[in-house]
Amino acid sequence: MKIGIVCYPTYGGSGVVATELGKALAMRGHQIHFIAYSQPARLSHFVDNVYFHEVSLMNYPLFEFPPYETALTSKLVDVVKFHQLDVLHVHYAIPHASAAYFAKQILREEGIYIPVVTTLHGTDITLVGQDKTFKPVVAFSINKSDGVTAVSESLRQQTLDSFDVKVPIEVIPNFIDLSEFKKYNKDHFKKAIAPNNERILMHTSNFRKVKRIEDVVKIFDLVQQNISAKLLFVGDGPERKNAEEMCRDLEIGHNVRFLGKQDAIGELLAIADVFLMPSESESFGLAALEAMACEVPVVSSNAGGIPEVNLQGVTGFMSNVGDVQDMARNALYILKDDETLQQFRNNALDQARRFDIENILPLYEKYYQHIRDNYNSNLMYNI
Ligand code: GMT
């Protein structure tokens, strides 16, 4: 199949899922066309069957805000027409789903028909999409998509609760490539970070408010009052500075390292003992799944779709959002001895295997086929 994938090219979860999906589909022989405003972060190497089309913006003095959605729409029209795509799959509703709908209408005028699949990822529904500056457009473009998927049952339910959705939503969970995310031997790195065999706690994210970075610091502060421990922060974003200041004020800065944006997340997770995810909202929690694949138990909140990934008392623990005392207690329980930690590590890997890309990829292929068949039979009926 020839598939167009529209996504954010950044390190955020939706862009990562879209890029990994496209690369895996390409390996199975599909022709993949990524369309984004810059080269997706996870598309750093040449992959056969993969094309990248950059959406460039025309600057004109009149435009205080250059109209990205219009430029994206025109690019979609061009790519679909020129490469004769079979399906357009957009990740993150805003503004991708409405641009795809508009492109579809333009192409229709020219006798070209293409079904659009929209994958909802999280904040496009739970946060940004709820704002009245976007809500009517999000609702309209979901209803006008030929297929809609959500990355968790929780997100599907939240979408139905918050929007007047008239189309079925298929849950296709996020996935993990276990050949890339596995426990590497990084003893030399562990020694450098924790020379006295301290336990290592880790957090990776885009450091947005919704991740509750302050809670990560508070949990670590409580943990390190009881055992020798280090905290690794991976990623970057608006809350990083605040977290750095907090560590300084609490006088725990010497035990905390901010590593910034990193590509080899699996190699960093190799030295972690517990992964912290106290998020306010999380549709799935891909970062937790990455940790679990690397045999790292997860101490998290119970927000959104996290309970579909992190199993209470099995792969880690969940607490109510903001209950840092409970999260610290849970981390200390997991870390109390090597046997307990190893049991949680084993369970984490077992659970991660359920989301193996080998299991999830066929679900997407089947879904594309189903949407295409439906679309084609509707076309025959309508014409
Ligand atoms: O976590 C973020 O803020 C990034 C965001 C995105 O769309 O780029 O992530 C969302 O999509 C991920 C992939 O499907 C999910 O694993 C994350 O849980 C989800 N984030 C939130 O719901 C806050």
Coordinates of C-alpha atoms and ligand atoms in Angstrom, one line a residue:
M1 CA 0.0 0.0 0.0
K2 CA 1.1 3.6 -0.5
I3 CA 0.5 5.4 2.8
G4 CA 0.9 9.1 3.6
I5 CA 1.7 9.8 7.3
V6 CA 1.2 13.2 8.7
C7 CA 2.8 14.0 12.1
Y8 CA 4.7 16.3 14.3
P9 CA 8.4 15.8 13.6
T10 CA 9.4 16.5 17.3
Y11 CA 10.4 14.1 20.1
G12 CA 6.8 14.1 21.4
G13 CA 5.0 10.8 21.7
S14 CA 2.7 11.2 18.7
G15 CA 5.6 11.9 16.4
V16 CA 7.5 9.0 17.7
V17 CA 4.6 6.6 17.3
A18 CA 3.9 7.9 13.7
T19 CA 7.5 7.6 12.7
E20 CA 8.1 4.1 14.2
L21 CA 4.9 2.9 12.6
G22 CA 5.9 4.3 9.2
K23 CA 9.4 2.7 9.4
A24 CA 8.0 -0.7 10.4
L25 CA 5.4 -0.6 7.6
A26 CA 8.1 0.3 5.1
M27 CA 10.1 -2.8 6.3
R28 CA 7.1 -4.9 5.4
G29 CA 7.1 -3.5 1.9
H30 CA 4.6 -0.6 2.1
Q31 CA 5.6 2.7 0.5
I32 CA 5.6 5.4 3.2
H33 CA 5.4 9.1 2.6
F34 CA 6.0 11.2 5.7
I35 CA 4.6 14.8 5.5
A36 CA 5.7 17.2 8.2
Y37 CA 7.3 20.6 8.7
S38 CA 10.7 19.1 9.2
Q39 CA 12.4 15.7 9.1
P40 CA 10.9 13.6 12.0
A41 CA 13.4 13.1 14.8
R42 CA 13.2 9.3 14.7
L43 CA 13.8 9.3 10.9
S44 CA 17.5 9.9 11.2
H45 CA 18.7 7.0 9.0
F46 CA 17.9 6.0 5.5
V47 CA 15.1 3.4 5.3
D48 CA 14.1 1.8 2.0
N49 CA 10.5 2.6 0.9
V50 CA 10.4 5.8 2.9
Y51 CA 10.0 9.3 1.5
F52 CA 9.9 12.6 3.3
H53 CA 8.0 15.7 2.1
E54 CA 8.6 18.9 3.9
V55 CA 5.8 21.4 4.3
S56 CA 7.4 24.8 3.7
L57 CA 5.8 28.0 4.6
M58 CA 5.8 31.1 2.4
N59 CA 6.6 34.2 4.3
Y60 CA 4.7 37.3 3.4
P61 CA 4.7 40.6 5.5
L62 CA 0.9 40.4 5.9
F63 CA 1.1 37.1 7.7
E64 CA 1.7 37.7 11.4
F65 CA 0.9 34.0 11.7
P66 CA 1.9 32.1 8.5
P67 CA -1.0 29.8 7.7
Y68 CA 0.6 26.3 8.3
E69 CA -2.7 24.4 7.9
T70 CA -3.1 25.9 4.4
A71 CA 0.4 25.0 3.4
L72 CA 0.0 21.5 4.8
T73 CA -3.3 21.0 2.9
S74 CA -1.6 22.1 -0.4
K75 CA 1.3 19.7 0.3
L76 CA -1.1 16.8 0.9
V77 CA -3.0 17.5 -2.3
D78 CA 0.3 17.5 -4.2
V79 CA 1.8 14.3 -2.6
V80 CA -1.5 12.3 -2.8
K81 CA -1.9 13.2 -6.5
F82 CA 1.7 12.8 -7.6
H83 CA 2.5 9.6 -5.6
Q84 CA -1.0 8.1 -6.0
L85 CA -1.4 7.3 -2.3
D86 CA -4.0 4.8 -1.1
V87 CA -4.5 6.0 2.4
L88 CA -3.7 9.2 4.4
H89 CA -3.0 8.6 8.0
V90 CA -2.8 11.7 10.2
H91 CA -1.4 11.6 13.8
Y92 CA -2.7 14.1 16.3
A93 CA -6.0 15.7 15.3
I94 CA -4.9 19.4 15.4
P95 CA -4.5 20.6 12.7
H96 CA -3.7 17.4 10.8
A97 CA -7.3 16.0 10.6
S98 CA -8.9 19.2 9.3
A99 CA -6.1 19.7 6.8
A100 CA -6.6 16.2 5.6
Y101 CA -10.3 16.7 5.3
F102 CA -9.8 19.9 3.2
A103 CA -7.2 18.2 1.0
K104 CA -9.6 15.3 0.4
Q105 CA -12.3 17.7 -0.7
I106 CA -10.0 19.4 -3.1
L107 CA -8.8 16.1 -4.6
R108 CA -12.4 14.9 -4.9
E109 CA -13.1 17.9 -7.2
E110 CA -10.4 16.5 -9.5
G111 CA -11.8 13.0 -9.4
I112 CA -9.2 11.6 -6.9
Y113 CA -10.5 9.8 -3.9
I114 CA -8.5 8.9 -0.8
P115 CA -9.7 7.7 2.7
V116 CA -8.3 9.5 5.8
V117 CA -7.5 7.8 9.0
T118 CA -7.0 10.0 12.1
T119 CA -5.2 8.7 15.2
L120 CA -6.0 10.5 18.4
H121 CA -3.0 10.6 20.7
G122 CA -3.9 12.5 23.9
T123 CA -3.7 16.2 24.4
D124 CA -5.4 16.7 21.1
I125 CA -8.5 15.4 22.9
T126 CA -7.9 15.9 26.6
L127 CA -6.3 19.3 26.7
V128 CA -5.7 21.4 23.5
G129 CA -8.8 19.9 21.8
Q130 CA -11.0 21.0 24.7
D131 CA -10.3 24.6 24.2
K132 CA -13.0 26.5 22.4
T133 CA -10.5 27.9 19.9
F134 CA -10.2 24.3 18.5
K135 CA -13.1 22.2 19.7
P136 CA -15.6 22.6 16.9
V137 CA -12.9 21.9 14.3
V138 CA -11.6 18.9 16.1
A139 CA -15.2 17.4 16.5
F140 CA -16.0 18.1 12.8
S141 CA -12.7 16.6 11.5
I142 CA -13.1 13.5 13.7
N143 CA -16.6 12.9 12.3
K144 CA -15.4 13.5 8.8
S145 CA -12.5 11.0 9.0
D146 CA -13.0 7.7 7.3
G147 CA -11.4 5.9 10.2
V148 CA -10.5 7.0 13.7
T149 CA -8.2 5.2 16.1
A150 CA -7.3 6.0 19.7
V151 CA -4.1 4.8 21.5
S152 CA -6.0 3.5 24.5
E153 CA -9.5 2.6 25.7
S154 CA -9.3 5.5 28.2
L155 CA -8.7 7.9 25.3
R156 CA -11.5 6.4 23.3
Q157 CA -13.9 6.9 26.2
Q158 CA -12.7 10.4 26.9
T159 CA -13.2 11.3 23.2
L160 CA -16.8 10.0 23.4
D161 CA -17.4 11.8 26.7
S162 CA -16.1 15.2 25.4
F163 CA -17.1 15.3 21.8
D164 CA -20.3 14.6 19.8
V165 CA -18.7 11.7 17.9
K166 CA -20.8 9.9 15.4
V167 CA -18.2 7.5 14.0
P168 CA -16.7 4.4 15.6
I169 CA -13.3 4.7 17.3
E170 CA -11.0 1.7 17.1
V171 CA -8.5 1.2 19.9
I172 CA -5.0 0.3 18.5
P173 CA -2.6 0.7 21.4
N174 CA 0.9 2.1 21.1
F175 CA 3.7 -0.4 20.5
I176 CA 7.4 -1.0 21.2
D177 CA 10.2 -2.4 19.1
L178 CA 11.8 -4.9 21.5
S179 CA 14.9 -5.3 19.4
E180 CA 15.7 -1.7 20.1
F181 CA 14.3 -1.3 23.6
K182 CA 15.9 -4.0 25.6
K183 CA 18.2 -4.1 28.6
Y184 CA 21.7 -3.3 27.3
N185 CA 24.8 -3.9 29.4
K186 CA 25.9 -0.4 30.4
D187 CA 27.8 -1.1 33.6
H188 CA 30.5 1.5 32.8
F189 CA 27.8 4.2 32.4
K190 CA 26.1 3.0 35.6
K191 CA 29.4 3.3 37.5
A192 CA 29.9 6.8 36.2
I193 CA 26.4 8.0 37.4
A194 CA 26.2 5.9 40.6
P195 CA 29.8 5.1 41.7
N196 CA 28.7 3.9 45.1
N197 CA 26.0 1.6 43.7
E198 CA 23.2 4.1 44.4
R199 CA 19.7 3.2 43.0
I200 CA 18.9 5.2 39.9
L201 CA 15.5 6.8 39.3
M202 CA 14.8 8.2 35.9
H203 CA 12.2 10.4 34.2
T204 CA 12.0 11.2 30.4
S205 CA 9.5 13.6 28.9
N206 CA 9.0 16.9 27.1
F207 CA 8.9 18.7 30.5
R208 CA 5.4 20.2 29.9
K209 CA 3.2 21.1 32.9
V210 CA 1.1 18.0 32.3
K211 CA 4.1 15.8 33.3
R212 CA 4.2 17.3 36.8
I213 CA 8.0 17.6 36.9
E214 CA 7.8 19.1 40.4
D215 CA 6.4 15.9 41.6
V216 CA 9.3 14.0 40.1
V217 CA 11.7 16.1 42.2
K218 CA 9.5 15.8 45.4
I219 CA 9.3 12.0 45.0
F220 CA 13.1 11.7 44.5
D221 CA 13.7 14.0 47.5
L222 CA 11.7 11.7 49.7
V223 CA 13.4 8.6 48.3
Q224 CA 16.9 9.9 48.8
Q225 CA 16.1 10.7 52.4
N226 CA 15.8 6.9 52.9
I227 CA 18.3 5.3 50.6
S228 CA 21.3 6.4 48.5
A229 CA 19.9 7.3 45.1
K230 CA 20.4 9.3 41.9
L231 CA 17.9 10.9 39.6
L232 CA 18.3 11.2 35.9
F233 CA 16.2 13.6 33.9
V234 CA 16.1 13.0 30.1
G235 CA 14.4 15.5 27.7
D236 CA 13.8 19.1 27.7
G237 CA 10.9 21.6 27.8
P238 CA 9.3 24.5 29.6
E239 CA 9.4 23.1 33.2
R240 CA 13.1 22.1 33.2
K241 CA 14.4 25.4 34.6
N242 CA 11.9 25.2 37.4
A243 CA 13.0 21.7 38.3
E244 CA 16.6 22.7 38.3
E245 CA 15.9 25.5 40.7
M246 CA 13.8 23.2 43.0
C247 CA 16.7 20.7 43.2
R248 CA 19.0 23.5 44.2
D249 CA 16.6 24.8 46.8
L250 CA 16.2 21.3 48.3
E251 CA 20.0 20.9 48.2
I252 CA 19.8 17.6 46.2
G253 CA 21.4 19.0 43.0
H254 CA 24.5 16.8 43.5
N255 CA 22.3 13.7 43.1
V256 CA 20.4 14.9 40.1
R257 CA 21.5 15.0 36.5
F258 CA 19.7 16.7 33.6
L259 CA 20.9 15.0 30.4
G260 CA 18.7 17.1 28.0
K261 CA 17.3 15.6 24.7
Q262 CA 18.8 12.2 23.9
D263 CA 18.3 9.8 21.1
A264 CA 19.5 6.5 22.6
I265 CA 16.8 6.3 25.3
G266 CA 17.1 2.5 25.5
E267 CA 20.7 2.8 26.5
L268 CA 20.0 5.3 29.2
L269 CA 17.1 3.1 30.6
A270 CA 19.6 0.3 30.8
I271 CA 21.0 1.8 34.1
A272 CA 17.7 2.8 35.6
D273 CA 16.1 1.0 38.6
V274 CA 12.7 2.8 38.7
F275 CA 11.0 5.0 36.1
L276 CA 8.9 7.9 37.4
M277 CA 5.7 9.2 35.6
P278 CA 3.5 11.2 37.9
S279 CA 1.6 12.8 35.0
E280 CA -1.6 14.8 35.4
S281 CA -2.9 13.3 32.3
E282 CA -1.6 10.6 30.0
S283 CA -3.5 8.9 27.2
F284 CA -1.2 5.9 27.1
G285 CA 2.3 6.6 28.5
L286 CA 4.7 5.5 25.8
A287 CA 7.7 6.5 27.9
A288 CA 6.5 4.0 30.6
L289 CA 6.3 1.3 28.0
E290 CA 9.8 2.0 26.8
A291 CA 11.0 1.8 30.4
M292 CA 9.2 -1.5 30.9
A293 CA 10.7 -3.0 27.7
C294 CA 14.1 -2.2 29.2
E295 CA 13.1 -4.0 32.4
V296 CA 12.5 -0.9 34.5
P297 CA 9.5 -0.9 36.9
V298 CA 7.2 2.1 36.8
V299 CA 6.0 4.3 39.6
S300 CA 3.3 6.5 38.1
S301 CA 0.0 8.3 38.6
N302 CA -3.2 6.4 37.7
A303 CA -4.2 9.1 35.1
G304 CA -5.9 8.3 31.8
G305 CA -4.6 5.2 30.0
I306 CA -1.7 4.5 32.4
P307 CA -3.5 1.6 34.1
E308 CA -3.7 -0.1 30.7
V309 CA 0.1 -0.2 30.6
N310 CA 1.4 -0.2 34.2
L311 CA -0.1 -3.0 36.3
Q312 CA -0.7 -2.2 40.0
G313 CA 1.7 -4.2 42.2
V314 CA 3.0 -6.2 39.2
T315 CA 5.0 -4.0 36.8
G316 CA 5.2 -1.1 39.3
F317 CA 2.6 1.0 41.2
M318 CA 0.1 3.7 40.6
S319 CA -1.1 6.5 42.9
N320 CA -3.5 9.3 42.7
V321 CA -2.2 12.4 40.8
G322 CA -0.2 14.5 43.2
D323 CA 0.2 11.9 45.9
V324 CA 4.0 12.1 46.0
Q325 CA 4.2 10.4 49.5
D326 CA 2.6 7.3 48.1
M327 CA 4.7 7.3 45.0
A328 CA 7.9 7.6 47.1
R329 CA 6.7 4.8 49.4
N330 CA 6.1 2.6 46.3
A331 CA 9.5 3.4 44.8
L332 CA 11.1 2.5 48.1
Y333 CA 9.2 -0.8 48.2
I334 CA 10.4 -1.8 44.8
L335 CA 14.0 -0.8 45.7
K336 CA 14.0 -2.5 49.1
D337 CA 16.1 -5.5 48.0
D338 CA 17.5 -7.0 44.8
E339 CA 15.0 -9.9 44.7
T340 CA 12.0 -7.6 44.8
L341 CA 13.4 -5.3 42.2
Q342 CA 14.2 -8.3 39.9
Q343 CA 10.7 -9.6 40.2
F344 CA 9.3 -6.2 39.1
R345 CA 11.8 -6.0 36.3
N346 CA 10.7 -9.4 35.0
N347 CA 7.0 -8.5 35.2
A348 CA 7.7 -5.2 33.4
L349 CA 9.3 -7.0 30.5
D350 CA 6.5 -9.6 30.3
Q351 CA 3.9 -6.8 30.1
A352 CA 5.9 -4.9 27.5
R353 CA 5.9 -8.0 25.3
R354 CA 2.1 -7.6 24.9
F355 CA 2.8 -4.3 23.0
D356 CA 5.4 -5.8 20.8
I357 CA 5.3 -4.0 17.4
E358 CA 5.1 -7.5 15.8
N359 CA 1.6 -7.8 17.4
I360 CA 0.4 -4.3 16.8
L361 CA 1.5 -3.6 13.2
P362 CA -0.9 -6.2 11.7
L363 CA -3.7 -4.4 13.5
Y364 CA -2.9 -1.2 11.5
E365 CA -2.6 -3.1 8.2
K366 CA -5.9 -4.8 8.8
Y367 CA -7.5 -1.5 9.7
Y368 CA -6.2 0.3 6.6
Q369 CA -7.6 -2.5 4.5
H370 CA -10.9 -2.3 6.2
I371 CA -11.2 1.4 5.8
R372 CA -10.2 1.3 2.2
D373 CA -12.8 -1.5 1.5
N374 CA -15.5 0.5 3.3
Y375 CA -14.5 3.7 1.5
N376 CA -14.6 2.1 -1.9
S377 CA -17.9 0.5 -1.4
N378 CA -19.4 3.8 -0.2
L379 CA -18.0 5.5 -3.2
M380 CA -19.7 3.0 -5.5
Y381 CA -22.9 3.4 -3.7
N382 CA -22.8 7.2 -3.8
I383 CA -21.8 7.7 -7.4
Ligands
GMT1 O1 3.3 13.4 26.1 C1 3.1 14.4 25.4 O2 2.8 15.5 25.8 C2 3.3 14.2 23.9 C3 2.0 13.7 23.3 C4 2.1 13.8 21.8 O3 1.0 13.7 21.3 O4 3.0 14.1 21.2 O5 1.9 12.4 23.8 C5 0.7 11.7 23.8 O6 0.8 10.7 22.8 C6 1.6 9.6 23.2 C7 1.7 8.7 22.0 O7 0.5 8.2 21.7 C8 1.1 9.0 24.5 O8 1.9 7.9 24.9 C9 1.1 10.0 25.6 O9 0.5 9.4 26.7 C10 0.3 11.2 25.2 N1 0.4 12.3 26.2 C11 -0.6 12.7 26.9 O10 -1.7 12.3 26.9 C12 -0.3 13.8 27.9

